[in-house]
JSON list of C-alpha atoms in Angstrom, two decimals:
[
{"chain": "T", "resi": 9, "resn": "MET", "atom": "CA", "xyz": [72.98, 168.60, 68.61]},
{"chain": "T", "resi": 10, "resn": "THR", "atom": "CA", "xyz": [71.89, 167.23, 71.80]},
{"chain": "T", "resi": 11, "resn": "SER", "atom": "CA", "xyz": [73.79, 164.59, 73.99]},
{"chain": "T", "resi": 12, "resn": "ASN", "atom": "CA", "xyz": [72.08, 161.88, 75.68]},
{"chain": "T", "resi": 13, "resn": "LYS", "atom": "CA", "xyz": [73.55, 161.15, 79.02]},
{"chain": "T", "resi": 14, "resn": "ILE", "atom": "CA", "xyz": [72.91, 157.50, 80.37]},
{"chain": "T", "resi": 15, "resn": "ILE", "atom": "CA", "xyz": [73.57, 157.54, 84.14]},
{"chain": "T", "resi": 16, "resn": "THR", "atom": "CA", "xyz": [74.81, 154.24, 85.20]},
{"chain": "T", "resi": 17, "resn": "THR", "atom": "CA", "xyz": [76.25, 154.85, 88.60]},
{"chain": "T", "resi": 18, "resn": "VAL", "atom": "CA", "xyz": [75.00, 157.23, 91.62]},
{"chain": "T", "resi": 19, "resn": "ILE", "atom": "CA", "xyz": [77.81, 157.88, 93.93]},
{"chain": "T", "resi": 20, "resn": "PHE", "atom": "CA", "xyz": [76.97, 159.35, 97.55]},
{"chain": "T", "resi": 21, "resn": "ASP", "atom": "CA", "xyz": [78.92, 161.18, 100.49]},
{"chain": "T", "resi": 22, "resn": "LEU", "atom": "CA", "xyz": [78.29, 159.50, 103.57]},
{"chain": "T", "resi": 23, "resn": "GLY", "atom": "CA", "xyz": [78.39, 162.44, 106.21]},
{"chain": "T", "resi": 24, "resn": "GLN", "atom": "CA", "xyz": [75.48, 165.19, 106.42]},
{"chain": "T", "resi": 25, "resn": "VAL", "atom": "CA", "xyz": [74.34, 163.12, 103.36]},
{"chain": "T", "resi": 26, "resn": "ILE", "atom": "CA", "xyz": [73.19, 159.60, 104.45]},
{"chain": "T", "resi": 27, "resn": "VAL", "atom": "CA", "xyz": [74.04, 160.21, 107.94]},
{"chain": "T", "resi": 28, "resn": "THR", "atom": "CA", "xyz": [73.98, 163.61, 109.85]},
{"chain": "T", "resi": 29, "resn": "PHE", "atom": "CA", "xyz": [76.93, 164.19, 112.18]},
{"chain": "T", "resi": 30, "resn": "ASP", "atom": "CA", "xyz": [78.11, 166.75, 115.09]},
{"chain": "T", "resi": 31, "resn": "HIS", "atom": "CA", "xyz": [81.54, 167.25, 115.98]},
{"chain": "T", "resi": 32, "resn": "MET", "atom": "CA", "xyz": [80.81, 169.31, 118.81]},
{"chain": "T", "resi": 33, "resn": "GLN", "atom": "CA", "xyz": [78.34, 166.50, 120.12]},
{"chain": "T", "resi": 34, "resn": "LEU", "atom": "CA", "xyz": [81.78, 164.64, 120.51]},
{"chain": "T", "resi": 35, "resn": "CYS", "atom": "CA", "xyz": [83.57, 167.31, 122.18]},
{"chain": "T", "resi": 36, "resn": "ARG", "atom": "CA", "xyz": [81.21, 168.01, 124.61]},
{"chain": "T", "resi": 37, "resn": "ARG", "atom": "CA", "xyz": [81.09, 164.26, 125.65]},
{"chain": "T", "resi": 38, "resn": "ALA", "atom": "CA", "xyz": [84.95, 164.20, 125.67]},
{"chain": "T", "resi": 39, "resn": "ALA", "atom": "CA", "xyz": [84.89, 167.39, 127.82]},
{"chain": "T", "resi": 40, "resn": "ALA", "atom": "CA", "xyz": [83.50, 164.88, 130.82]},
{"chain": "T", "resi": 41, "resn": "TYR", "atom": "CA", "xyz": [86.94, 163.00, 130.75]},
{"chain": "T", "resi": 42, "resn": "CYS", "atom": "CA", "xyz": [89.60, 165.74, 130.00]},
{"chain": "T", "resi": 43, "resn": "PRO", "atom": "CA", "xyz": [90.14, 169.23, 131.49]},
{"chain": "T", "resi": 44, "resn": "HIS", "atom": "CA", "xyz": [89.23, 170.98, 128.11]},
{"chain": "T", "resi": 45, "resn": "ALA", "atom": "CA", "xyz": [86.21, 172.64, 127.28]},
{"chain": "T", "resi": 46, "resn": "PRO", "atom": "CA", "xyz": [84.40, 171.58, 124.12]},
{"chain": "T", "resi": 47, "resn": "GLU", "atom": "CA", "xyz": [85.67, 174.33, 122.17]},
{"chain": "T", "resi": 48, "resn": "GLU", "atom": "CA", "xyz": [89.30, 173.68, 122.95]},
{"chain": "T", "resi": 49, "resn": "ILE", "atom": "CA", "xyz": [88.88, 170.07, 122.34]},
{"chain": "T", "resi": 50, "resn": "PHE", "atom": "CA", "xyz": [87.62, 170.85, 118.91]},
{"chain": "T", "resi": 51, "resn": "THR", "atom": "CA", "xyz": [90.77, 172.82, 118.13]},
{"chain": "T", "resi": 52, "resn": "ARG", "atom": "CA", "xyz": [92.90, 170.09, 119.50]},
{"chain": "T", "resi": 53, "resn": "MET", "atom": "CA", "xyz": [91.39, 167.40, 117.55]},
{"chain": "T", "resi": 54, "resn": "PHE", "atom": "CA", "xyz": [90.52, 168.75, 114.36]},
{"chain": "T", "resi": 55, "resn": "HIS", "atom": "CA", "xyz": [93.05, 171.56, 113.68]},
{"chain": "T", "resi": 56, "resn": "SER", "atom": "CA", "xyz": [95.97, 169.29, 114.76]},
{"chain": "T", "resi": 57, "resn": "GLY", "atom": "CA", "xyz": [96.05, 166.89, 111.95]},
{"chain": "T", "resi": 58, "resn": "LEU", "atom": "CA", "xyz": [95.25, 163.86, 113.82]},
{"chain": "T", "resi": 59, "resn": "VAL", "atom": "CA", "xyz": [91.64, 163.38, 112.40]},
{"chain": "T", "resi": 60, "resn": "HIS", "atom": "CA", "xyz": [93.19, 163.77, 108.75]},
{"chain": "T", "resi": 61, "resn": "GLN", "atom": "CA", "xyz": [95.84, 161.38, 109.32]},
{"chain": "T", "resi": 62, "resn": "PHE", "atom": "CA", "xyz": [93.14, 158.95, 110.63]},
{"chain": "T", "resi": 63, "resn": "GLU", "atom": "CA", "xyz": [91.12, 159.39, 107.61]},
{"chain": "T", "resi": 64, "resn": "THR", "atom": "CA", "xyz": [93.79, 158.95, 105.40]},
{"chain": "T", "resi": 65, "resn": "GLY", "atom": "CA", "xyz": [94.88, 155.69, 106.74]},
{"chain": "T", "resi": 66, "resn": "ALA", "atom": "CA", "xyz": [98.21, 157.43, 107.98]},
{"chain": "T", "resi": 67, "resn": "MET", "atom": "CA", "xyz": [97.63, 156.55, 111.52]},
{"chain": "T", "resi": 68, "resn": "GLU", "atom": "CA", "xyz": [96.68, 153.21, 112.93]},
{"chain": "T", "resi": 69, "resn": "PRO", "atom": "CA", "xyz": [93.34, 153.45, 115.06]},
{"chain": "T", "resi": 70, "resn": "ASN", "atom": "CA", "xyz": [95.60, 152.47, 118.51]},
{"chain": "T", "resi": 71, "resn": "GLU", "atom": "CA", "xyz": [97.88, 155.18, 117.65]},
{"chain": "T", "resi": 72, "resn": "PHE", "atom": "CA", "xyz": [95.16, 157.74, 116.87]},
{"chain": "T", "resi": 73, "resn": "TYR", "atom": "CA", "xyz": [93.43, 156.91, 120.08]},
{"chain": "T", "resi": 74, "resn": "ARG", "atom": "CA", "xyz": [96.75, 157.41, 122.09]},
{"chain": "T", "resi": 75, "resn": "GLU", "atom": "CA", "xyz": [97.55, 160.62, 120.23]},
{"chain": "T", "resi": 76, "resn": "VAL", "atom": "CA", "xyz": [94.26, 162.06, 121.13]},
{"chain": "T", "resi": 77, "resn": "CYS", "atom": "CA", "xyz": [94.39, 160.99, 124.68]},
{"chain": "T", "resi": 78, "resn": "HIS", "atom": "CA", "xyz": [97.84, 162.60, 124.80]},
{"chain": "T", "resi": 79, "resn": "THR", "atom": "CA", "xyz": [96.59, 165.66, 123.08]},
{"chain": "T", "resi": 80, "resn": "LEU", "atom": "CA", "xyz": [93.46, 166.20, 125.23]},
{"chain": "T", "resi": 81, "resn": "ASP", "atom": "CA", "xyz": [94.99, 165.01, 128.36]},
{"chain": "T", "resi": 82, "resn": "MET", "atom": "CA", "xyz": [92.51, 162.39, 128.74]},
{"chain": "T", "resi": 83, "resn": "GLN", "atom": "CA", "xyz": [92.47, 158.97, 130.31]},
{"chain": "T", "resi": 84, "resn": "LEU", "atom": "CA", "xyz": [89.71, 156.93, 128.93]},
{"chain": "T", "resi": 85, "resn": "PRO", "atom": "CA", "xyz": [89.74, 153.05, 128.04]},
{"chain": "T", "resi": 86, "resn": "CYS", "atom": "CA", "xyz": [89.96, 152.57, 124.41]},
{"chain": "T", "resi": 87, "resn": "GLY", "atom": "CA", "xyz": [86.53, 151.20, 123.97]},
{"chain": "T", "resi": 88, "resn": "GLN", "atom": "CA", "xyz": [84.93, 153.94, 126.02]},
{"chain": "T", "resi": 89, "resn": "PHE", "atom": "CA", "xyz": [86.72, 156.32, 123.61]},
{"chain": "T", "resi": 90, "resn": "LYS", "atom": "CA", "xyz": [85.43, 154.68, 120.62]},
{"chain": "T", "resi": 91, "resn": "THR", "atom": "CA", "xyz": [81.93, 155.02, 122.28]},
{"chain": "T", "resi": 92, "resn": "VAL", "atom": "CA", "xyz": [82.55, 159.00, 122.54]},
{"chain": "T", "resi": 93, "resn": "TRP", "atom": "CA", "xyz": [83.77, 158.86, 118.95]},
{"chain": "T", "resi": 94, "resn": "ASN", "atom": "CA", "xyz": [81.50, 157.20, 117.23]},
{"chain": "T", "resi": 95, "resn": "THR", "atom": "CA", "xyz": [78.08, 157.89, 118.85]},
{"chain": "T", "resi": 96, "resn": "ILE", "atom": "CA", "xyz": [77.58, 161.39, 116.94]},
{"chain": "T", "resi": 97, "resn": "PHE", "atom": "CA", "xyz": [75.41, 160.13, 113.83]},
{"chain": "T", "resi": 98, "resn": "THR", "atom": "CA", "xyz": [71.70, 160.56, 112.94]},
{"chain": "T", "resi": 99, "resn": "LEU", "atom": "CA", "xyz": [70.37, 158.62, 109.85]},
{"chain": "T", "resi": 100, "resn": "ASN", "atom": "CA", "xyz": [69.10, 160.91, 107.17]},
{"chain": "T", "resi": 101, "resn": "THR", "atom": "CA", "xyz": [65.90, 158.75, 106.39]},
{"chain": "T", "resi": 102, "resn": "ASP", "atom": "CA", "xyz": [65.02, 161.30, 103.21]},
{"chain": "T", "resi": 103, "resn": "THR", "atom": "CA", "xyz": [67.98, 160.11, 101.76]},
{"chain": "T", "resi": 104, "resn": "VAL", "atom": "CA", "xyz": [67.78, 156.44, 102.44]},
{"chain": "T", "resi": 105, "resn": "GLY", "atom": "CA", "xyz": [64.49, 156.65, 100.56]},
{"chain": "T", "resi": 106, "resn": "ILE", "atom": "CA", "xyz": [66.17, 157.61, 97.62]},
{"chain": "T", "resi": 107, "resn": "ILE", "atom": "CA", "xyz": [69.05, 155.20, 98.14]},
{"chain": "T", "resi": 108, "resn": "GLU", "atom": "CA", "xyz": [66.46, 152.39, 97.84]},
{"chain": "T", "resi": 109, "resn": "ARG", "atom": "CA", "xyz": [64.60, 153.54, 95.01]},
{"chain": "T", "resi": 110, "resn": "LEU", "atom": "CA", "xyz": [67.71, 153.67, 92.85]},
{"chain": "T", "resi": 111, "resn": "SER", "atom": "CA", "xyz": [68.34, 149.73, 92.90]},
{"chain": "T", "resi": 112, "resn": "GLY", "atom": "CA", "xyz": [68.29, 149.77, 88.81]},
{"chain": "T", "resi": 113, "resn": "PHE", "atom": "CA", "xyz": [71.77, 151.83, 89.38]},
{"chain": "T", "resi": 114, "resn": "LYS", "atom": "CA", "xyz": [75.04, 151.03, 90.59]},
{"chain": "T", "resi": 115, "resn": "ARG", "atom": "CA", "xyz": [74.96, 152.89, 93.75]},
{"chain": "T", "resi": 116, "resn": "LEU", "atom": "CA", "xyz": [78.77, 153.55, 95.29]},
{"chain": "T", "resi": 117, "resn": "LEU", "atom": "CA", "xyz": [79.62, 155.25, 98.65]},
{"chain": "T", "resi": 118, "resn": "LEU", "atom": "CA", "xyz": [82.40, 157.61, 98.52]},
{"chain": "T", "resi": 119, "resn": "SER", "atom": "CA", "xyz": [83.63, 159.16, 101.90]},
{"chain": "T", "resi": 120, "resn": "ASN", "atom": "CA", "xyz": [86.08, 161.04, 103.82]},
{"chain": "T", "resi": 121, "resn": "THR", "atom": "CA", "xyz": [85.89, 158.72, 107.01]},
{"chain": "T", "resi": 122, "resn": "ASN", "atom": "CA", "xyz": [87.77, 156.54, 109.29]},
{"chain": "T", "resi": 123, "resn": "CYS", "atom": "CA", "xyz": [87.81, 152.77, 110.27]},
{"chain": "T", "resi": 124, "resn": "TRP", "atom": "CA", "xyz": [85.62, 153.46, 113.81]},
{"chain": "T", "resi": 125, "resn": "HIS", "atom": "CA", "xyz": [83.31, 155.72, 112.15]},
{"chain": "T", "resi": 126, "resn": "PHE", "atom": "CA", "xyz": [82.42, 153.55, 109.07]},
{"chain": "T", "resi": 127, "resn": "ASP", "atom": "CA", "xyz": [82.33, 150.42, 111.03]},
{"chain": "T", "resi": 128, "resn": "TYR", "atom": "CA", "xyz": [80.00, 151.89, 113.23]},
{"chain": "T", "resi": 129, "resn": "CYS", "atom": "CA", "xyz": [77.81, 153.17, 110.72]},
{"chain": "T", "resi": 130, "resn": "PHE", "atom": "CA", "xyz": [78.03, 150.07, 108.52]},
{"chain": "T", "resi": 131, "resn": "GLU", "atom": "CA", "xyz": [76.66, 148.01, 111.56]},
{"chain": "T", "resi": 132, "resn": "SER", "atom": "CA", "xyz": [74.11, 150.53, 112.80]},
{"chain": "T", "resi": 133, "resn": "TYR", "atom": "CA", "xyz": [72.58, 151.83, 109.28]},
{"chain": "T", "resi": 134, "resn": "PRO", "atom": "CA", "xyz": [71.31, 148.69, 107.10]},
{"chain": "T", "resi": 135, "resn": "VAL", "atom": "CA", "xyz": [71.05, 150.83, 103.95]},
{"chain": "T", "resi": 136, "resn": "LEU", "atom": "CA", "xyz": [75.12, 151.02, 103.73]},
{"chain": "T", "resi": 137, "resn": "LYS", "atom": "CA", "xyz": [74.68, 147.39, 102.87]},
{"chain": "T", "resi": 138, "resn": "LEU", "atom": "CA", "xyz": [72.64, 148.22, 99.75]},
{"chain": "T", "resi": 139, "resn": "PHE", "atom": "CA", "xyz": [75.54, 150.07, 97.88]},
{"chain": "T", "resi": 140, "resn": "ASP", "atom": "CA", "xyz": [77.91, 148.00, 95.29]},
{"chain": "T", "resi": 141, "resn": "ASP", "atom": "CA", "xyz": [81.15, 149.32, 96.73]},
{"chain": "T", "resi": 142, "resn": "TRP", "atom": "CA", "xyz": [82.67, 151.88, 99.18]},
{"chain": "T", "resi": 143, "resn": "ILE", "atom": "CA", "xyz": [85.11, 154.08, 98.20]},
{"chain": "T", "resi": 144, "resn": "LEU", "atom": "CA", "xyz": [86.67, 155.39, 101.60]},
{"chain": "T", "resi": 145, "resn": "SER", "atom": "CA", "xyz": [89.36, 157.83, 102.23]},
{"chain": "T", "resi": 146, "resn": "TYR", "atom": "CA", "xyz": [91.14, 155.56, 104.98]},
{"chain": "T", "resi": 147, "resn": "LYS", "atom": "CA", "xyz": [91.53, 152.88, 102.48]},
{"chain": "T", "resi": 148, "resn": "VAL", "atom": "CA", "xyz": [92.19, 154.90, 99.16]},
{"chain": "T", "resi": 149, "resn": "GLY", "atom": "CA", "xyz": [94.96, 157.16, 101.48]},
{"chain": "T", "resi": 150, "resn": "ALA", "atom": "CA", "xyz": [93.26, 160.36, 99.88]},
{"chain": "T", "resi": 151, "resn": "CYS", "atom": "CA", "xyz": [90.60, 162.66, 101.29]},
{"chain": "T", "resi": 152, "resn": "LYS", "atom": "CA", "xyz": [88.05, 164.60, 98.84]},
{"chain": "T", "resi": 153, "resn": "PRO", "atom": "CA", "xyz": [88.66, 166.89, 96.82]},
{"chain": "T", "resi": 154, "resn": "ASP", "atom": "CA", "xyz": [91.85, 164.65, 95.73]},
{"chain": "T", "resi": 155, "resn": "GLN", "atom": "CA", "xyz": [91.57, 163.48, 92.30]},
{"chain": "T", "resi": 156, "resn": "LYS", "atom": "CA", "xyz": [93.06, 160.27, 93.43]},
{"chain": "T", "resi": 157, "resn": "ILE", "atom": "CA", "xyz": [90.02, 159.51, 95.46]},
{"chain": "T", "resi": 158, "resn": "PHE", "atom": "CA", "xyz": [87.43, 160.25, 92.50]},
{"chain": "T", "resi": 159, "resn": "GLU", "atom": "CA", "xyz": [89.52, 158.31, 89.95]},
{"chain": "T", "resi": 160, "resn": "THR", "atom": "CA", "xyz": [89.40, 155.23, 92.45]},
{"chain": "T", "resi": 161, "resn": "ALA", "atom": "CA", "xyz": [85.31, 155.70, 92.28]},
{"chain": "T", "resi": 162, "resn": "LEU", "atom": "CA", "xyz": [85.39, 155.97, 88.74]},
{"chain": "T", "resi": 163, "resn": "ALA", "atom": "CA", "xyz": [87.49, 152.81, 88.57]},
{"chain": "T", "resi": 164, "resn": "ARG", "atom": "CA", "xyz": [85.44, 150.72, 90.72]},
{"chain": "T", "resi": 165, "resn": "ALA", "atom": "CA", "xyz": [82.25, 151.99, 89.03]},
{"chain": "T", "resi": 166, "resn": "ALA", "atom": "CA", "xyz": [83.74, 150.66, 85.74]},
{"chain": "T", "resi": 167, "resn": "ALA", "atom": "CA", "xyz": [81.92, 153.70, 84.27]},
{"chain": "T", "resi": 168, "resn": "ARG", "atom": "CA", "xyz": [83.01, 156.90, 82.38]},
{"chain": "T", "resi": 169, "resn": "PRO", "atom": "CA", "xyz": [82.62, 160.26, 84.36]},
{"chain": "T", "resi": 170, "resn": "GLN", "atom": "CA", "xyz": [79.77, 161.37, 82.16]},
{"chain": "T", "resi": 171, "resn": "GLU", "atom": "CA", "xyz": [77.73, 158.15, 83.48]},
{"chain": "T", "resi": 172, "resn": "CYS", "atom": "CA", "xyz": [78.05, 158.95, 87.02]},
{"chain": "T", "resi": 173, "resn": "VAL", "atom": "CA", "xyz": [76.34, 161.13, 89.39]},
{"chain": "T", "resi": 174, "resn": "PHE", "atom": "CA", "xyz": [78.04, 162.16, 92.64]},
{"chain": "T", "resi": 175, "resn": "ILE", "atom": "CA", "xyz": [76.01, 163.75, 95.63]},
{"chain": "T", "resi": 176, "resn": "ASP", "atom": "CA", "xyz": [77.68, 165.54, 98.42]},
{"chain": "T", "resi": 177, "resn": "ASP", "atom": "CA", "xyz": [76.86, 168.46, 100.67]},
{"chain": "T", "resi": 178, "resn": "ILE", "atom": "CA", "xyz": [80.58, 170.30, 100.11]},
{"chain": "T", "resi": 179, "resn": "GLU", "atom": "CA", "xyz": [80.75, 172.53, 97.18]},
{"chain": "T", "resi": 180, "resn": "GLN", "atom": "CA", "xyz": [84.67, 172.13, 96.75]},
{"chain": "T", "resi": 181, "resn": "TYR", "atom": "CA", "xyz": [83.85, 168.46, 96.54]},
{"chain": "T", "resi": 182, "resn": "THR", "atom": "CA", "xyz": [81.40, 168.43, 93.92]},
{"chain": "T", "resi": 183, "resn": "ASP", "atom": "CA", "xyz": [83.66, 171.01, 92.10]},
{"chain": "T", "resi": 184, "resn": "ALA", "atom": "CA", "xyz": [86.24, 168.63, 92.01]},
{"chain": "T", "resi": 185, "resn": "ALA", "atom": "CA", "xyz": [84.02, 166.06, 90.95]},
{"chain": "T", "resi": 186, "resn": "ARG", "atom": "CA", "xyz": [82.78, 168.01, 88.11]},
{"chain": "T", "resi": 187, "resn": "SER", "atom": "CA", "xyz": [86.44, 168.49, 87.24]},
{"chain": "T", "resi": 188, "resn": "LEU", "atom": "CA", "xyz": [86.68, 165.11, 85.99]},
{"chain": "T", "resi": 189, "resn": "GLY", "atom": "CA", "xyz": [83.23, 165.11, 83.94]},
{"chain": "T", "resi": 190, "resn": "ILE", "atom": "CA", "xyz": [81.26, 163.90, 86.77]},
{"chain": "T", "resi": 191, "resn": "THR", "atom": "CA", "xyz": [77.91, 165.40, 87.11]},
{"chain": "T", "resi": 192, "resn": "ALA", "atom": "CA", "xyz": [77.59, 166.45, 90.79]}
]
């Protein structure tokens, strides 16, 4: 007996799927404003828990800015910091073409992100306006692979897991989606 799956919803990740990014580019730029080398900046920012707190909504933007400046021994106005923080993205035009062709499907965005990155990408890349909904870690209070963020996506899709396809570049995240019955 064969089962016919009817896909109604396609769920895309943002980073390294719709847009590529380079955290080291951010670190190289930040090095111009603090006494640390880019590799040290990367360690201080991305292994300190600060970014995770920001991406789960546990830290407000101004608190994140202050903590990063303190952690990096950096004195930089917030607006300038946001520019350094946000200008790391490049649009993946191949993925844009796929998203545009999926107009007959519900399109959701599911991303581990923070408010500054999402707002920047939303304003910079019109393709994000094609999505029916955006499930964002900082709003949900959970990051992939946490089951909560996938359950939120399914609820927003108003679809059963087997009616959804999830596209991500990280195997741990696609495995988490599959564990709920989502094709990934």
